[in-house]
Short mmCIF file of C-alpha atoms in Angstrom, two decimals:
data_model
loop_
_atom_site.label_atom_id
_atom_site.label_comp_id
_atom_site.label_asym_id
_atom_site.label_seq_id
_atom_site.Cartn_x
_atom_site.Cartn_y
_atom_site.Cartn_z
CA PHE A 1 -1.27 -7.35 59.93
CA LYS A 2 -1.37 -4.82 62.83
CA MET A 3 -1.57 -1.21 61.60
CA ASN A 4 0.07 1.56 63.67
CA VAL A 5 -1.98 4.69 63.64
CA TYR A 6 -0.39 7.86 65.16
CA SER A 7 -2.38 11.04 65.90
CA MET A 8 -1.67 14.41 67.14
CA GLY A 9 -2.90 18.08 67.10
CA ALA A 10 -6.47 19.22 68.02
CA GLU A 11 -8.68 16.44 69.42
CA HIS A 12 -11.69 17.52 67.44
CA GLY A 13 -10.12 19.64 64.79
CA ARG A 14 -11.59 21.50 61.91
CA HIS A 15 -10.32 18.97 59.51
CA THR A 16 -8.90 15.43 59.92
CA ILE A 17 -5.77 15.44 57.90
CA VAL A 18 -4.41 11.94 56.98
CA GLY A 19 -0.68 11.80 56.13
CA LEU A 20 0.16 9.10 53.50
CA ALA A 21 3.86 8.31 53.30
CA GLY A 22 5.81 8.37 50.13
CA GLN A 23 7.84 5.35 49.06
CA ALA A 24 10.41 4.23 51.91
CA SER A 25 9.30 7.31 54.04
CA TYR A 26 9.17 5.11 57.11
CA ALA A 27 9.19 7.75 59.68
CA PHE A 28 6.85 10.09 57.86
CA PRO A 29 5.15 11.78 61.01
CA VAL A 30 8.76 12.55 62.40
CA GLU A 31 9.85 14.05 59.02
CA THR A 32 6.91 16.33 59.02
CA THR A 33 7.37 17.45 62.69
CA GLU A 34 7.54 21.33 61.89
CA LEU A 35 4.56 20.98 59.60
CA ASN A 36 2.62 19.04 62.22
CA GLU A 37 3.15 21.85 64.77
CA LEU A 38 1.57 24.35 62.44
CA LEU A 39 -1.33 22.18 61.16
CA GLY A 40 -2.03 20.75 64.53
CA LYS A 41 -3.27 24.04 66.13
CA GLU A 42 -6.69 23.73 64.45
CA ASN A 43 -6.71 20.27 62.88
CA THR A 44 -6.46 16.64 63.79
CA LEU A 45 -3.45 14.91 62.22
CA VAL A 46 -3.47 11.15 61.69
CA TYR A 47 -0.59 9.04 60.35
CA PRO A 48 -1.51 5.40 59.60
CA ASP A 49 1.73 3.41 58.82
CA ARG A 50 0.78 1.04 55.98
CA ALA A 51 2.16 -2.46 55.96
CA GLY A 52 5.97 -2.66 56.40
CA TYR A 53 6.25 1.04 57.38
CA GLY A 54 7.02 2.59 60.70
CA PHE A 55 5.64 0.40 63.55
CA SER A 56 3.12 -1.52 61.57
CA GLY A 57 3.41 -5.17 60.91
CA ASP A 58 4.54 -6.64 57.49
CA SER A 59 2.38 -8.38 54.93
CA LEU A 60 2.66 -10.71 52.17
CA LYS A 61 -0.46 -9.46 50.35
CA PRO A 62 0.61 -7.83 46.99
CA ARG A 63 0.72 -4.12 47.42
CA THR A 64 -1.63 -2.97 44.80
CA VAL A 65 -3.05 0.61 44.92
CA GLU A 66 -6.42 -0.96 45.88
CA GLN A 67 -5.04 -3.18 48.64
CA ILE A 68 -3.14 -0.27 50.16
CA VAL A 69 -6.23 2.16 50.17
CA GLU A 70 -8.49 -0.66 51.70
CA ASP A 71 -5.79 -1.09 54.48
CA TYR A 72 -5.74 2.62 55.09
CA ARG A 73 -9.53 2.78 55.31
CA THR A 74 -9.73 -0.17 57.67
CA GLY A 75 -7.07 1.12 59.96
CA LEU A 76 -8.54 4.50 60.34
CA LYS A 77 -12.02 3.16 61.03
CA ASN A 78 -10.67 0.68 63.53
CA ALA A 79 -8.78 3.55 65.32
CA GLY A 80 -11.97 5.74 65.46
CA PHE A 81 -11.17 8.37 62.81
CA GLU A 82 -14.19 8.85 60.66
CA ALA A 83 -14.41 10.40 57.19
CA PRO A 84 -14.38 12.82 55.47
CA TYR A 85 -10.57 13.27 55.39
CA VAL A 86 -8.02 15.67 53.94
CA LEU A 87 -5.50 13.32 52.42
CA MET A 88 -1.94 14.76 52.59
CA ALA A 89 0.05 12.50 50.34
CA HIS A 90 3.79 12.56 49.71
CA SER A 91 5.49 11.34 46.41
CA ILE A 92 3.88 8.05 44.97
CA ALA A 93 1.12 8.16 47.80
CA ASP A 94 -0.66 10.73 45.68
CA PHE A 95 -1.89 7.72 43.55
CA TYR A 96 -3.46 6.21 46.80
CA ALA A 97 -5.09 9.54 47.52
CA LEU A 98 -6.55 9.97 43.97
CA TYR A 99 -7.68 6.28 43.80
CA TRP A 100 -9.26 6.65 47.22
CA GLU A 101 -11.16 9.78 46.12
CA MET A 102 -12.25 8.18 42.79
CA GLN A 103 -13.57 5.06 44.58
CA TYR A 104 -14.97 6.69 47.73
CA PRO A 105 -15.66 10.36 46.97
CA ASP A 106 -17.76 11.03 50.08
CA GLU A 107 -14.73 10.08 52.26
CA VAL A 108 -12.33 12.62 50.82
CA GLU A 109 -12.82 16.34 51.69
CA ALA A 110 -9.63 17.41 49.77
CA ILE A 111 -6.34 16.36 48.70
CA VAL A 112 -2.92 17.91 49.43
CA ILE A 113 -0.08 16.43 47.42
CA LEU A 114 3.53 16.91 48.49
CA ASP A 115 6.10 16.40 45.53
CA GLY A 116 3.74 13.92 43.98
CA SER A 117 4.32 11.44 41.27
CA ILE A 118 3.06 12.28 37.79
CA PRO A 119 0.91 9.81 35.77
CA PRO A 120 3.14 8.29 32.90
CA LYS A 121 2.54 9.27 29.32
CA SER A 122 4.34 6.29 27.76
CA GLU A 123 5.81 2.84 28.52
CA LEU A 124 9.25 4.54 29.00
CA TRP A 125 8.48 6.30 32.20
CA GLN A 126 10.42 3.92 34.42
CA THR A 127 13.68 2.09 33.98
CA TYR A 128 15.82 0.32 36.50
CA THR A 129 19.36 1.76 36.86
CA VAL A 130 21.67 -0.83 35.47
CA GLU A 131 24.62 -1.06 37.89
CA GLU A 132 27.28 -3.59 38.43
CA GLU A 133 25.22 -5.49 40.86
CA PHE A 134 22.09 -5.63 38.53
CA PRO A 135 23.13 -6.13 34.81
CA SER A 136 19.46 -5.90 33.74
CA GLU A 137 15.89 -5.06 34.86
CA ASP A 138 14.99 -8.75 35.14
CA ALA A 139 18.07 -9.31 37.35
CA GLY A 140 16.98 -6.49 39.63
CA ARG A 141 13.37 -7.92 39.87
CA THR A 142 14.79 -11.38 40.72
CA ALA A 143 16.89 -9.83 43.52
CA MET A 144 13.76 -8.12 44.75
CA ARG A 145 11.81 -11.37 44.93
CA ARG A 146 14.55 -12.82 47.07
CA LEU A 147 14.25 -9.91 49.45
CA VAL A 148 10.55 -10.66 50.00
CA LEU A 149 11.53 -14.00 51.69
CA ARG A 150 14.68 -12.64 53.42
CA THR A 151 12.73 -9.86 54.97
CA TRP A 152 9.68 -11.98 55.91
CA LEU A 153 12.05 -14.25 57.76
CA GLY A 154 13.48 -11.22 59.64
CA MET A 155 16.96 -11.72 58.23
CA ASN A 156 17.37 -8.03 57.42
CA ARG A 157 17.29 -7.01 61.02
CA LEU A 158 20.32 -9.57 61.75
CA PHE A 159 22.19 -8.59 58.59
CA PRO A 160 21.73 -4.88 57.55
CA ASP A 161 22.09 -3.79 53.95
CA ARG A 162 25.76 -4.11 53.13
CA ASN A 163 25.41 -1.30 50.52
CA TYR A 164 24.20 1.32 53.22
CA ASP A 165 26.43 4.23 52.58
CA GLY A 166 26.34 5.74 56.16
CA GLY A 167 24.40 8.80 54.92
CA ALA A 168 22.65 11.01 57.49
CA THR A 169 18.98 10.82 58.44
CA GLN A 170 17.02 13.38 56.43
CA GLY A 171 16.03 16.18 58.74
CA ALA A 172 18.36 15.02 61.64
CA ALA A 173 19.47 18.59 62.31
CA THR A 174 15.95 19.56 63.40
CA PHE A 175 15.07 16.36 65.28
CA SER A 176 15.16 15.93 69.17
CA ASP A 177 16.97 12.96 70.47
CA GLU A 178 13.74 11.08 70.85
CA GLN A 179 12.63 11.99 67.38
CA LEU A 180 16.01 10.81 65.99
CA ARG A 181 15.73 7.55 67.91
CA LEU A 182 12.31 6.82 66.43
CA SER A 183 13.57 7.60 62.96
CA LYS A 184 16.35 5.17 63.22
CA LEU A 185 14.01 2.54 64.62
CA CYS A 186 11.77 2.86 61.65
CA ASN A 187 14.61 2.80 59.14
CA ASN A 188 16.40 -0.21 60.68
CA ARG A 189 13.74 -2.33 58.99
CA PHE A 190 14.24 -0.66 55.46
CA TRP A 191 13.71 -3.80 53.46
CA THR A 192 10.19 -5.33 54.26
CA ALA A 193 8.16 -7.78 52.30
CA ALA A 194 5.46 -5.18 51.78
CA PHE A 195 8.04 -2.65 50.40
CA ALA A 196 9.54 -5.18 48.08
CA SER A 197 6.09 -5.85 46.81
CA GLU A 198 5.50 -2.15 46.20
CA ILE A 199 8.63 -1.95 44.25
CA LEU A 200 7.78 -5.08 42.19
CA LEU A 201 4.24 -3.86 41.38
CA GLU A 202 5.14 -0.12 40.99
CA LYS A 203 5.29 -0.20 37.08
CA GLN A 204 1.97 -2.14 36.91
CA GLU A 205 0.11 -0.14 39.34
CA VAL A 206 1.34 3.40 38.29
CA THR A 207 0.53 2.52 34.63
CA HIS A 208 -2.95 1.35 35.73
CA MET A 209 -3.47 4.64 37.45
CA GLY A 210 -2.51 6.66 34.49
CA GLU A 211 -5.25 4.75 32.51
CA ILE A 212 -7.99 5.29 34.95
CA LEU A 213 -7.37 8.78 36.50
CA HIS A 214 -9.94 11.47 35.44
CA PRO A 215 -10.79 14.96 36.70
CA THR A 216 -12.98 15.45 39.76
CA ASP A 217 -14.42 18.30 41.61
CA THR A 218 -12.61 17.47 44.81
CA PRO A 219 -10.20 20.39 45.82
CA LYS A 220 -6.52 19.49 45.32
CA LEU A 221 -3.49 21.35 46.30
CA TYR A 222 0.06 20.32 44.76
CA PHE A 223 3.22 21.58 46.49
CA SER A 224 6.45 21.11 44.53
CA THR A 225 9.84 21.52 46.18
CA LEU A 226 11.84 20.90 43.03
CA TYR A 227 14.95 23.08 42.78
CA THR A 228 14.24 26.09 40.57
CA CYS A 229 17.29 28.29 41.02
CA GLU A 230 20.80 28.26 42.55
CA ALA A 231 19.58 29.47 46.00
CA ASP A 232 17.33 26.42 46.29
CA VAL A 233 20.27 24.08 45.53
CA ARG A 234 22.49 25.82 48.09
CA ALA A 235 19.68 25.69 50.79
CA SER A 236 19.34 21.98 50.16
CA LEU A 237 23.05 21.37 50.41
CA GLU A 238 23.12 23.39 53.61
CA ARG A 239 20.48 21.08 55.13
CA MET A 240 22.27 18.04 54.10
CA LYS A 241 25.58 19.35 55.76
CA ALA A 242 23.69 20.21 58.93
CA ASP A 243 22.12 16.62 59.06
CA HIS A 244 25.44 15.02 58.69
CA GLU A 245 26.85 17.25 61.27
CA ALA A 246 24.04 16.57 63.71
CA GLU A 247 24.99 12.75 63.51
CA GLY A 248 28.61 13.45 63.86
CA LYS A 249 29.47 12.47 60.20
#
């Protein structure tokens, strides 16, 4: 597939920071606009869209952690960005960053994790929410497999998700018109074959990561934005309200 690699900031910065999107964060470099303005003063920022994300092509290859990391490495090299990198991973992408560092330690200068996923301690770490549409986990997985074919044929663009609730784009209140347009373009293709594969293989891959992860000397910084007090909850609700108002909802 063709990988879109977006870069900004200093041309030959002190560090090459590579942004790895979390699950379903299709417009990651737009969502991190304010952060990019700060980091880009001294660093080179690079955002490779993995298969099925942003403006990259889709792929029918199983989305294992190993495959995703190899795709990232190939895309960065083809785009002319050489290691070592500072990997800035959001959510489940922290597993991609940690696997990358374990397999290719010379390519990773440091890892910054934004609200990362935590390695599971038991088989009970993940359950599918049983809703009226999916009476069981197996039924949910069967529906996901149908989505692989549906999205590969481009049907999702013709017939958008009927369950979409009309919620606002996260961060819309801080976006320019162009950024909002880009975000909507990315999110119009919500269900891709690659993303469906990520979901289907998530339990297998995260469990595998929990088994092979081990401490290393590579510097790591973890940022958590989980709510810790009433003020955090109120601030979050105010941001959500502003996003809805920005889109006239």
